[in-house]
Short mmCIF file of C-alpha atoms in Angstrom, two decimals:
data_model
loop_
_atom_site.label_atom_id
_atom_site.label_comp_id
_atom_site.label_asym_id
_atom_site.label_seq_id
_atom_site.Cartn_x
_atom_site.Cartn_y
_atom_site.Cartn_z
CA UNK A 6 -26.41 0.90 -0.82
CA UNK A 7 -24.37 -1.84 -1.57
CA UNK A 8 -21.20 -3.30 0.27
CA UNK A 9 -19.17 -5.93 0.67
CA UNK A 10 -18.57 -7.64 4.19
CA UNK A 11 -16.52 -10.27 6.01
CA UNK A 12 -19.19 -12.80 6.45
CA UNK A 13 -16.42 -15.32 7.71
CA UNK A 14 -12.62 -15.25 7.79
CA UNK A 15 -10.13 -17.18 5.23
CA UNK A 16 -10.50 -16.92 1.52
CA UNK A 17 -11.96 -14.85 -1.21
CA UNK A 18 -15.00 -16.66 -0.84
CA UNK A 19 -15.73 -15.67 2.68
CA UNK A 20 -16.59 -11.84 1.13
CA UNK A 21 -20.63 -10.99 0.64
CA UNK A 22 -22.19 -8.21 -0.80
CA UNK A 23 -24.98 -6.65 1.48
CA UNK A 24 -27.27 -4.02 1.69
CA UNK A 25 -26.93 -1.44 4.09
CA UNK A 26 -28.23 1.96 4.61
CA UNK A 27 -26.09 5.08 3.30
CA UNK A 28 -25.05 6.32 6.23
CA UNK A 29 -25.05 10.26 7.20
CA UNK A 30 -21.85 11.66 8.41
CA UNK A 31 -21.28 12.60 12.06
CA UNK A 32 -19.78 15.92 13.32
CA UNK A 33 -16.30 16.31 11.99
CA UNK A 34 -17.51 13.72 8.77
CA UNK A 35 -18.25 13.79 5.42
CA UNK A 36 -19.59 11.46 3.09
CA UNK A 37 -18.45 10.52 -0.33
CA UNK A 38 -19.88 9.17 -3.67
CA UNK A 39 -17.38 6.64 -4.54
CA UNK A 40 -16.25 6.47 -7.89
CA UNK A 41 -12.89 4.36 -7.15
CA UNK A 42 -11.79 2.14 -4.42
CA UNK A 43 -8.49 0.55 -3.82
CA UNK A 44 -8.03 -2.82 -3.15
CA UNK A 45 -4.79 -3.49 -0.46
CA UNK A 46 -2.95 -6.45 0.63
CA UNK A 47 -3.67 -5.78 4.05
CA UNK A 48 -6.85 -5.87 3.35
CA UNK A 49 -6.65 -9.58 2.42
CA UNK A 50 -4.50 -10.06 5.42
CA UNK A 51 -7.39 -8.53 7.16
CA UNK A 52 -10.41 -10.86 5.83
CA UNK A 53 -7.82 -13.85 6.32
CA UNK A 54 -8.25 -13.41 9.97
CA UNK A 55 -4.62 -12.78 10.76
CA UNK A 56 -5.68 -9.56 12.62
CA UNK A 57 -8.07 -10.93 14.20
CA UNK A 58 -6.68 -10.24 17.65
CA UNK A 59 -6.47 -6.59 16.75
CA UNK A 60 -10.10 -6.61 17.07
CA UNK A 61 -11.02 -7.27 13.59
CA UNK A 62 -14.16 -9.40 13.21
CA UNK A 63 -16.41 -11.16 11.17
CA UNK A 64 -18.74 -8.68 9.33
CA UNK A 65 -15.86 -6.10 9.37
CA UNK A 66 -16.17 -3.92 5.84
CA UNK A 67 -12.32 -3.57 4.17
CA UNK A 68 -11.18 -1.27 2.56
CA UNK A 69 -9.28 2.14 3.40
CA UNK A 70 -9.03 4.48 0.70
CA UNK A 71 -11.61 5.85 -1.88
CA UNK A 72 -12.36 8.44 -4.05
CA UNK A 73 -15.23 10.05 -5.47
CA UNK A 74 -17.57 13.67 -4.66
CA UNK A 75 -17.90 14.68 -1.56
CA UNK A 76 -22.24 14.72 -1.23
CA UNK A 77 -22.84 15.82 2.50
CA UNK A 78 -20.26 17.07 5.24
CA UNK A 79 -21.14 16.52 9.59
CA UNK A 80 -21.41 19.79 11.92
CA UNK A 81 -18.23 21.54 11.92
CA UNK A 82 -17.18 20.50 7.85
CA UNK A 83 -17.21 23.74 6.01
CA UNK A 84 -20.15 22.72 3.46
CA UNK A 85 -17.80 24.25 0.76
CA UNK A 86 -16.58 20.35 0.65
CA UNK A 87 -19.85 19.55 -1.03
CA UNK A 88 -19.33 18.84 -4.55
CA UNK A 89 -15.70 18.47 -4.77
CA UNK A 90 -13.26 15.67 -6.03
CA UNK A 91 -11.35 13.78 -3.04
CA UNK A 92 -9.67 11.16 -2.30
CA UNK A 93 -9.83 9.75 1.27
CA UNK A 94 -8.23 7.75 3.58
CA UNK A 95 -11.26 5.69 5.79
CA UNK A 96 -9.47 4.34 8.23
CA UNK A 97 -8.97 0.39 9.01
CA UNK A 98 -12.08 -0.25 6.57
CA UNK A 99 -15.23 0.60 5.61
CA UNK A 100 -14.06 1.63 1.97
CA UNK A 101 -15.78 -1.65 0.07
CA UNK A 102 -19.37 0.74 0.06
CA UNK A 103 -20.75 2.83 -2.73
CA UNK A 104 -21.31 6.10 -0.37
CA UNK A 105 -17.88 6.31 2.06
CA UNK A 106 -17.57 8.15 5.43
CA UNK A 107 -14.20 9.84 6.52
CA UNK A 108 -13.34 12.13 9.00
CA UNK A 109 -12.20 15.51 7.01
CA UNK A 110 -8.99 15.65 7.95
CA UNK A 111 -8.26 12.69 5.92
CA UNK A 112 -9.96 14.30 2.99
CA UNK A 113 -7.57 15.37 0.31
CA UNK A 114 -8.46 17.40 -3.14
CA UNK A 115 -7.84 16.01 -6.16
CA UNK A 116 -5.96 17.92 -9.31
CA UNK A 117 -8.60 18.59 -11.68
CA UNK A 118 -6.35 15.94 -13.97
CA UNK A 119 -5.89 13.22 -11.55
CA UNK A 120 -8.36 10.47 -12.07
CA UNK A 121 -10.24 8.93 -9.09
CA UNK A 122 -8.32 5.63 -10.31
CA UNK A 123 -4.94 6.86 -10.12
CA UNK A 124 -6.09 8.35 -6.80
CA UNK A 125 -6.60 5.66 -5.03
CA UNK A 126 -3.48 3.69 -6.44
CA UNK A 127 -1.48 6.27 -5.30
CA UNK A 128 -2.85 8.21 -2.23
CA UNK A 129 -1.56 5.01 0.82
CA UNK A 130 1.23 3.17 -1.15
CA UNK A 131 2.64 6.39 -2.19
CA UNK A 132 2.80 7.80 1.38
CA UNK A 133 4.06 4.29 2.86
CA UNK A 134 6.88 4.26 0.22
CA UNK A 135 7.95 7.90 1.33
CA UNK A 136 7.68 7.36 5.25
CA UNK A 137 9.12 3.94 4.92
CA UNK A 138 12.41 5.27 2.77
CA UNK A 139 12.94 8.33 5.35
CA UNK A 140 12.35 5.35 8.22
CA UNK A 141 15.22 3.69 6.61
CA UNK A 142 17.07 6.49 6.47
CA UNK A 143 17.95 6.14 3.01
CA UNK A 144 20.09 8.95 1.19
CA UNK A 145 21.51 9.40 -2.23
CA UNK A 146 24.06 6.97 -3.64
CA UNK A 147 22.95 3.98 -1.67
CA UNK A 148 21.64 0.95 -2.52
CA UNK A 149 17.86 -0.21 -2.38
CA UNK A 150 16.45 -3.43 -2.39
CA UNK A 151 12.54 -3.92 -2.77
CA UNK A 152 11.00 -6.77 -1.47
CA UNK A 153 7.84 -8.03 -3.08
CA UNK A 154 8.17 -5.52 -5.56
CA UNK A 155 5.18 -5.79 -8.06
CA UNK A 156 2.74 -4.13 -6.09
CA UNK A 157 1.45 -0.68 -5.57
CA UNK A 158 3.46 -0.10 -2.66
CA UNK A 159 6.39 -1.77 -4.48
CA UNK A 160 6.22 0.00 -7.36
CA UNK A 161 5.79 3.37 -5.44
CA UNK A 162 9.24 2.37 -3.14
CA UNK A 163 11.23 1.76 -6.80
CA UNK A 164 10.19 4.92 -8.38
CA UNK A 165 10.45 7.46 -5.29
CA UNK A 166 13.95 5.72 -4.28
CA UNK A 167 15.30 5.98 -8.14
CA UNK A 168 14.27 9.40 -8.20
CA UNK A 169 16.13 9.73 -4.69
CA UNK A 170 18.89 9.21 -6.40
CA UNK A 171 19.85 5.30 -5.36
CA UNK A 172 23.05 4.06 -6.39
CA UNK A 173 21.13 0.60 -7.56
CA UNK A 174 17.52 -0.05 -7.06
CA UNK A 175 16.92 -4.16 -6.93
CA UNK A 176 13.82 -5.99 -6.56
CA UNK A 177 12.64 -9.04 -6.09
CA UNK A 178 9.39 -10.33 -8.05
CA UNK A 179 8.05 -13.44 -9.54
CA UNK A 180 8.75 -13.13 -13.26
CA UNK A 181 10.92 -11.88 -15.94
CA UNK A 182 7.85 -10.07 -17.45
CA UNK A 183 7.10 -8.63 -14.03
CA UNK A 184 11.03 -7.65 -13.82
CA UNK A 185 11.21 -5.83 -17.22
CA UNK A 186 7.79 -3.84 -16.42
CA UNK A 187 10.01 -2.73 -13.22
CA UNK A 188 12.92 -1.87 -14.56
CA UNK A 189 10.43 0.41 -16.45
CA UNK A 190 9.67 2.38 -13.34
CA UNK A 191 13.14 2.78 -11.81
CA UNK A 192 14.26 -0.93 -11.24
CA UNK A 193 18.10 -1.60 -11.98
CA UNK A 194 18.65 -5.28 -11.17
CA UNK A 195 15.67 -8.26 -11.09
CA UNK A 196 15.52 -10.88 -8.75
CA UNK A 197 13.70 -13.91 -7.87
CA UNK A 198 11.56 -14.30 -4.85
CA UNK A 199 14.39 -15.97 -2.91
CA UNK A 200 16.89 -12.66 -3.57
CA UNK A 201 19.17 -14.63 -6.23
CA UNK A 202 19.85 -13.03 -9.27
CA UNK A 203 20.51 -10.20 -11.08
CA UNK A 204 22.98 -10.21 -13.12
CA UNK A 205 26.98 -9.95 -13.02
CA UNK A 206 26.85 -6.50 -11.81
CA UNK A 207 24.41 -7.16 -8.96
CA UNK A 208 25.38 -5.57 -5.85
CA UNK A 209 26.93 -8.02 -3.11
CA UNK A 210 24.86 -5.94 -0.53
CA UNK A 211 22.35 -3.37 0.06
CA UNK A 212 22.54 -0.49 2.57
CA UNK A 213 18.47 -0.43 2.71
CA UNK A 214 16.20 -2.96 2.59
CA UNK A 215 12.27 -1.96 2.00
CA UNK A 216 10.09 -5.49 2.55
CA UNK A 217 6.62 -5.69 2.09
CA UNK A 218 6.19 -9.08 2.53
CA UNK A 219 8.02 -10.13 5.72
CA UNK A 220 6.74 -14.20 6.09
CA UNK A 221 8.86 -17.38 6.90
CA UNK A 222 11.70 -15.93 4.24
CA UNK A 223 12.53 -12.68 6.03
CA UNK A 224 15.09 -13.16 8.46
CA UNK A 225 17.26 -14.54 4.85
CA UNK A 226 17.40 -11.16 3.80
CA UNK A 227 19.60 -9.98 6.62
CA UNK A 228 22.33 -11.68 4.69
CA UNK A 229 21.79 -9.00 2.13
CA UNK A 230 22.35 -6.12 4.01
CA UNK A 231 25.89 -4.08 3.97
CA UNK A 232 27.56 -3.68 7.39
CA UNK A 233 25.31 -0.39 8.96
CA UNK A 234 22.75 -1.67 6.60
CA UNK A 235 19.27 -0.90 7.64
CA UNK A 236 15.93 -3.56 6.83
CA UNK A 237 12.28 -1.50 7.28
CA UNK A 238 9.29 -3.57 7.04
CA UNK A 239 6.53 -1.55 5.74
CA UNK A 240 4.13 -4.62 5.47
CA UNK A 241 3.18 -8.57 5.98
CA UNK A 242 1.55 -9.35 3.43
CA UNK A 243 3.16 -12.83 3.31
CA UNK A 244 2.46 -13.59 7.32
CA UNK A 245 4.27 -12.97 10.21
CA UNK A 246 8.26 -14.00 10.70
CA UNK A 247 9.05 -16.25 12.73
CA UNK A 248 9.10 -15.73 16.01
CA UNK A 249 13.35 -15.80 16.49
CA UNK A 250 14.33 -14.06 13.30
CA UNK A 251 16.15 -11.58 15.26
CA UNK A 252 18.92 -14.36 15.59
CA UNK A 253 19.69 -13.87 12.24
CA UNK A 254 20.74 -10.14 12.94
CA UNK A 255 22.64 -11.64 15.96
CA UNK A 256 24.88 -14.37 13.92
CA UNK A 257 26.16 -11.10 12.00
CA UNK A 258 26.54 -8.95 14.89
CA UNK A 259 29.32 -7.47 13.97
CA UNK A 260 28.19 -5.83 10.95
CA UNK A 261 25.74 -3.47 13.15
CA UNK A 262 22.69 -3.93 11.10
CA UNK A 263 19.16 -2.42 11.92
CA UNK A 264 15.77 -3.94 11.64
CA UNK A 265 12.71 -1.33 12.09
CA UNK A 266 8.71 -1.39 11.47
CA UNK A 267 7.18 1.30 9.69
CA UNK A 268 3.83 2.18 9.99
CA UNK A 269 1.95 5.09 8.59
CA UNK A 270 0.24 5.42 12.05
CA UNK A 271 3.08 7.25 13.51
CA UNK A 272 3.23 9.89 10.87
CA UNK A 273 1.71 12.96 12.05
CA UNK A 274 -1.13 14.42 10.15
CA UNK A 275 0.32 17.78 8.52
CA UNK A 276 3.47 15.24 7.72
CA UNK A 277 1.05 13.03 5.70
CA UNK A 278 -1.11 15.64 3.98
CA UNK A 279 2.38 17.67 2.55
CA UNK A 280 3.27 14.54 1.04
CA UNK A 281 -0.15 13.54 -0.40
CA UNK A 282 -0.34 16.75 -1.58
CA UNK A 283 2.62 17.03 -3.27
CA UNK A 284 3.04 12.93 -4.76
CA UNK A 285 -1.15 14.19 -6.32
CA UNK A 286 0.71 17.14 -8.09
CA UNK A 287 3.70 14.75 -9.31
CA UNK A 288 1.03 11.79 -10.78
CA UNK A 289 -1.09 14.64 -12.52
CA UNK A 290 2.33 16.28 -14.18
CA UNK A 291 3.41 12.43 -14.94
CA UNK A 292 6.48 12.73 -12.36
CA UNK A 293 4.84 9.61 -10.60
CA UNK A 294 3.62 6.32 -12.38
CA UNK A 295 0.50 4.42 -11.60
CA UNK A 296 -0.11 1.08 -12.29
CA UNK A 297 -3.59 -0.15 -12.37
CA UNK A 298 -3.60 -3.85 -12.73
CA UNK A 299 -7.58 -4.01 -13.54
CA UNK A 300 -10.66 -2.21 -12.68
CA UNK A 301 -13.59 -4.48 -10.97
CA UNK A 302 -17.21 -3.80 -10.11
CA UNK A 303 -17.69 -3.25 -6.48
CA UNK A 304 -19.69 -6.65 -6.43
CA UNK A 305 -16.74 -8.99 -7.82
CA UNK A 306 -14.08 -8.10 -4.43
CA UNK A 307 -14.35 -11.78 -4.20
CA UNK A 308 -12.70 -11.85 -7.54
CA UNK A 309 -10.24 -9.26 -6.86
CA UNK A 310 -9.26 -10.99 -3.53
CA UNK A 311 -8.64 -14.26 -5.52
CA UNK A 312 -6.42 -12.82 -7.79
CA UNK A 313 -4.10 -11.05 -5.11
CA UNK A 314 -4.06 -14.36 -3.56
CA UNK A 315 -3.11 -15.96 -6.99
CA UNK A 316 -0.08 -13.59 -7.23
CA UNK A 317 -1.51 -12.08 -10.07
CA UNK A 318 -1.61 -8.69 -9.71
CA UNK A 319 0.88 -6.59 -11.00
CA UNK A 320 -0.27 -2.81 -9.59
CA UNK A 321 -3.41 -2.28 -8.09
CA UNK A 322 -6.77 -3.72 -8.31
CA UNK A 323 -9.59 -1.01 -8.02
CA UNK A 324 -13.21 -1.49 -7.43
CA UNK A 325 -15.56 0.79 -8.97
CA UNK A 326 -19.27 1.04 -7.55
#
């Protein structure tokens, strides 16, 4: 089958497409047709070598959520699995393949209306966005700011935190096109990359702050936050902070601000599959947007990869095999 494969860390161009053998699923497994496969920004993060000391290394498959038909299961699967519609959650990679393995319990059915696309544009960000709102402890009435709003995860934080009843939902992204498409999903005020903006009636401060990009610019944001206000970052997909951007919290210590990680790795399993289950249901009655930027063969990730890097995508990029 094919796949595609870190040959060597840094750009797009560093992807290959191999040949490998399908592989047969072990006990506890089962293996998937792939009809869709999203494409993440930590997976670029990922094939950039930023991870690298996590263990990651060269010839490392991305990719961690597909969808497709379930075509074998491992001992233990009820073989009842066999021939239905999933989407699945593979891990820290090994999703860029035509035929997937997962372990079952991160096997979820799909609603018989719920595309495979949608699927995997919806089944991590939308679970992130959830976790990383309740992490922030965000209730009704407050104000939300999104950082590095125009992607899945981004788009998934705007809608679930309007629907949550947020006072003002802000954003930053990198265009007024981008902005308007937002404000379509949820978004009340638009701002640049840099937080300035957004109108007259922009709010001075935000009680929550959801960042996706953390980078060099992070520790700015603290600025923004309203005394007891509470920053979550649920991704890095602009690099790491620097290394003293705590001080920032410390120069306004008086305003007790919080800063917190969020990672989906602490959620507990039956935690993650009610909300799966329940954000599937919501996209196949229309509660829940997706936004699929553009649909690539399996063989052009190089591409994909070059257009996240580019900034361009607005959404999700999926691969199809």
């Amino acid at each position: 089958m094919k796949a595609v494969t870190i040959r060597t860390f840094g750009g797009p161009e560093g992807l290959a497409v191999i040949d490998v053998p399908v592989p047969a699923p072990a006990a506890g497994q089962v293996l998937i047709r792939n009809e869709a496969i999203g494409v993440g920004g930590v997976d670029a993060v990922i094939r950039r070598g930023t991870l690298a000391m996590y263990g990651f290394e060269e010839g490392h498959i991305p990719g961690s959520e597909v969808a497709g038909t379930v075509t074998a299961v491992g001992d233990g699967v009820n073989a009842s699995w066999v021939g239905r519609r999933v989407w699945a959650f593979t891990g820290v990679g090994g999703g860029y393949v035509e035929h997937a393995i997962a372990a079952v319990q991160e096997v979820f059915p799909l609603p018989a209306d719920l595309s495979a696309v949608d699927a995997v544009t919806l089944g991590s960000s939308g679970m992130v966005a959830h976790f990383g709102l309740a992490h922030a402890h965000f209730a009704p009435g407050e104000s939300v700011l999104v950082r590095g709003a125009g992607g899945s995860l981004g788009i998934m934080t705007v809608q679930l935190a309007a629907h949550g009843g947020a006072g003002a939902v802000a954003v930053t992204t990198s265009s007024a096109e981008r902005g308007d498409r937002l404000r379509k999903l949820g978004a009340t005020h638009v701002l640049d990359r840099s937080g300035r903006g957004g109108g007259a009636d922009a709010p001075a401060g935000y009680d929550v702050i959801i960042d996706i990009i953390a980078g060099a610019d992070m520790p700015s944001f603290f600025a923004k936050l309203n005394p007891n206000g509470r920053m979550v970052a649920v991704g890095a997909v602009g690099g790491r902070p620097p290394a003293d951007f705590g001080m920032a919290m410390m120069a306004a210590f008086q305003k007790s601000m919080s800063f917190a990680t969020f990672s989906a790795a602490t959620v507990s399993e039956p935690d993650r599959r009610a909300v799966r289950t329940a954000q599937f249901d919501a996209a196949s009655r229309g509660e829940l947007r997706t936004v699929v930027h553009e649909l690539l063969p399996l063989e052009q990730a190089a591409l994909a990869h070059r257009k996240m890097d580019a900034g361009e995508v607005f959404g999700r990029i999926v691969l199809t095999p």
